[in-house]
């Protein structure tokens, strides 16, 4: 790895870590990166994942906050709940009422 003008070393390190996280199959940040990669492309996904990782690092080192990796399953459940809330809100705005069908 070499230093490029305008790209700090820490940023390069976080981007490299983010690329490997996107490849991982068991870490929630990787699932976040893959979801973003499918929607916005690999460059934006890598940068967004690197930023999220840098914020977590900063919170851990400077603020002393705890962080526990909950895994992909918890991340996917959270995204499912977010989609359901969005769907209910959008349906309500359009004048529809949703009803859950048991499977």
mmCIF file of C-alpha atoms in Angstrom:
data_model
loop_
_atom_site.group_PDB
_atom_site.id
_atom_site.type_symbol
_atom_site.label_atom_id
_atom_site.label_comp_id
_atom_site.label_asym_id
_atom_site.label_seq_id
_atom_site.Cartn_x
_atom_site.Cartn_y
_atom_site.Cartn_z
ATOM 1 C CA UNK A 1 0.000 0.000 0.000
ATOM 2 C CA UNK A 2 1.276 3.463 -0.805
ATOM 3 C CA UNK A 3 0.304 6.980 0.208
ATOM 4 C CA UNK A 4 -1.688 9.022 -2.301
ATOM 5 C CA UNK A 5 -1.920 12.792 -1.934
ATOM 6 C CA UNK A 6 -5.331 13.769 -0.591
ATOM 7 C CA UNK A 7 -6.027 10.364 0.941
ATOM 8 C CA UNK A 8 -4.930 10.080 4.544
ATOM 9 C CA UNK A 9 -3.356 6.817 5.668
ATOM 10 C CA UNK A 10 -6.139 6.144 8.206
ATOM 11 C CA UNK A 11 -8.756 6.467 5.469
ATOM 12 C CA UNK A 12 -6.875 3.986 3.303
ATOM 13 C CA UNK A 13 -6.676 1.542 6.198
ATOM 14 C CA UNK A 14 -10.397 1.823 6.967
ATOM 15 C CA UNK A 15 -11.270 1.354 3.268
ATOM 16 C CA UNK A 16 -9.107 -1.754 3.069
ATOM 17 C CA UNK A 17 -10.768 -3.175 6.192
ATOM 18 C CA UNK A 18 -14.193 -2.275 4.771
ATOM 19 C CA UNK A 19 -13.459 -4.189 1.571
ATOM 20 C CA UNK A 20 -12.670 -7.312 3.556
ATOM 21 C CA UNK A 21 -15.765 -6.789 5.738
ATOM 22 C CA UNK A 22 -17.957 -6.648 2.636
ATOM 23 C CA UNK A 23 -16.574 -10.076 1.686
ATOM 24 C CA UNK A 24 -17.296 -11.536 5.148
ATOM 25 C CA UNK A 25 -20.374 -13.700 5.639
ATOM 26 C CA UNK A 26 -20.945 -13.449 9.399
ATOM 27 C CA UNK A 27 -20.513 -9.780 10.305
ATOM 28 C CA UNK A 28 -23.332 -7.225 10.235
ATOM 29 C CA UNK A 29 -21.133 -4.486 8.746
ATOM 30 C CA UNK A 30 -20.471 -6.832 5.828
ATOM 31 C CA UNK A 31 -24.206 -7.288 5.278
ATOM 32 C CA UNK A 32 -24.613 -3.507 5.367
ATOM 33 C CA UNK A 33 -21.854 -3.117 2.773
ATOM 34 C CA UNK A 34 -23.279 -5.797 0.480
ATOM 35 C CA UNK A 35 -26.757 -4.268 0.641
ATOM 36 C CA UNK A 36 -25.339 -0.863 -0.252
ATOM 37 C CA UNK A 37 -23.104 -2.363 -2.947
ATOM 38 C CA UNK A 38 -26.110 -3.861 -4.728
ATOM 39 C CA UNK A 39 -27.934 -0.527 -4.699
ATOM 40 C CA UNK A 40 -25.245 2.130 -5.150
ATOM 41 C CA UNK A 41 -22.113 0.354 -6.391
ATOM 42 C CA UNK A 42 -18.857 -0.911 -4.896
ATOM 43 C CA UNK A 43 -17.105 2.447 -4.450
ATOM 44 C CA UNK A 44 -19.873 4.038 -2.432
ATOM 45 C CA UNK A 45 -20.396 0.843 -0.431
ATOM 46 C CA UNK A 46 -16.719 0.636 0.509
ATOM 47 C CA UNK A 47 -16.570 4.282 1.517
ATOM 48 C CA UNK A 48 -19.794 4.135 3.548
ATOM 49 C CA UNK A 49 -18.722 0.942 5.315
ATOM 50 C CA UNK A 50 -15.302 2.450 6.036
ATOM 51 C CA UNK A 51 -16.935 5.555 7.489
ATOM 52 C CA UNK A 52 -19.259 3.471 9.653
ATOM 53 C CA UNK A 53 -16.260 1.474 10.870
ATOM 54 C CA UNK A 54 -14.297 4.667 11.576
ATOM 55 C CA UNK A 55 -17.190 6.078 13.625
ATOM 56 C CA UNK A 56 -17.363 2.846 15.636
ATOM 57 C CA UNK A 57 -13.600 2.970 16.184
ATOM 58 C CA UNK A 58 -13.773 6.593 17.305
ATOM 59 C CA UNK A 59 -16.625 5.860 19.724
ATOM 60 C CA UNK A 60 -14.701 2.934 21.188
ATOM 61 C CA UNK A 61 -11.366 4.723 21.550
ATOM 62 C CA UNK A 62 -12.420 8.271 22.447
ATOM 63 C CA UNK A 63 -15.751 7.839 24.183
ATOM 64 C CA UNK A 64 -15.084 4.411 25.676
ATOM 65 C CA UNK A 65 -18.451 3.036 24.552
ATOM 66 C CA UNK A 66 -19.049 -0.702 24.379
ATOM 67 C CA UNK A 67 -19.667 -2.456 21.086
ATOM 68 C CA UNK A 68 -20.923 -5.984 20.596
ATOM 69 C CA UNK A 69 -21.172 -7.572 17.164
ATOM 70 C CA UNK A 70 -24.663 -9.005 16.979
ATOM 71 C CA UNK A 71 -24.230 -10.727 13.627
ATOM 72 C CA UNK A 72 -26.063 -10.795 10.353
ATOM 73 C CA UNK A 73 -29.254 -12.312 11.721
ATOM 74 C CA UNK A 74 -29.870 -9.378 14.084
ATOM 75 C CA UNK A 75 -29.008 -6.917 11.280
ATOM 76 C CA UNK A 76 -31.430 -8.593 8.866
ATOM 77 C CA UNK A 77 -34.202 -8.612 11.502
ATOM 78 C CA UNK A 78 -33.626 -4.900 12.063
ATOM 79 C CA UNK A 79 -33.796 -4.222 8.304
ATOM 80 C CA UNK A 80 -36.981 -6.315 8.015
ATOM 81 C CA UNK A 81 -38.614 -4.293 10.802
ATOM 82 C CA UNK A 82 -37.505 -1.067 9.103
ATOM 83 C CA UNK A 83 -39.029 -2.193 5.774
ATOM 84 C CA UNK A 84 -42.284 -3.185 7.465
ATOM 85 C CA UNK A 85 -42.561 0.206 9.194
ATOM 86 C CA UNK A 86 -41.846 1.976 5.910
ATOM 87 C CA UNK A 87 -44.490 -0.113 4.114
ATOM 88 C CA UNK A 88 -47.145 0.613 6.768
ATOM 89 C CA UNK A 89 -46.326 4.334 6.676
ATOM 90 C CA UNK A 90 -46.433 4.502 2.877
ATOM 91 C CA UNK A 91 -49.701 2.548 2.709
ATOM 92 C CA UNK A 92 -51.239 4.876 5.290
ATOM 93 C CA UNK A 93 -50.154 7.928 3.268
ATOM 94 C CA UNK A 94 -51.807 6.433 0.182
ATOM 95 C CA UNK A 95 -55.014 5.663 2.064
ATOM 96 C CA UNK A 96 -54.578 1.899 2.368
ATOM 97 C CA UNK A 97 -54.636 -0.297 5.431
ATOM 98 C CA UNK A 98 -52.364 -3.341 5.607
ATOM 99 C CA UNK A 99 -53.335 -6.598 7.167
ATOM 100 C CA UNK A 100 -50.834 -9.307 8.076
ATOM 101 C CA UNK A 101 -51.647 -12.749 6.737
ATOM 102 C CA UNK A 102 -50.436 -15.672 8.879
ATOM 103 C CA UNK A 103 -48.126 -18.010 7.007
#
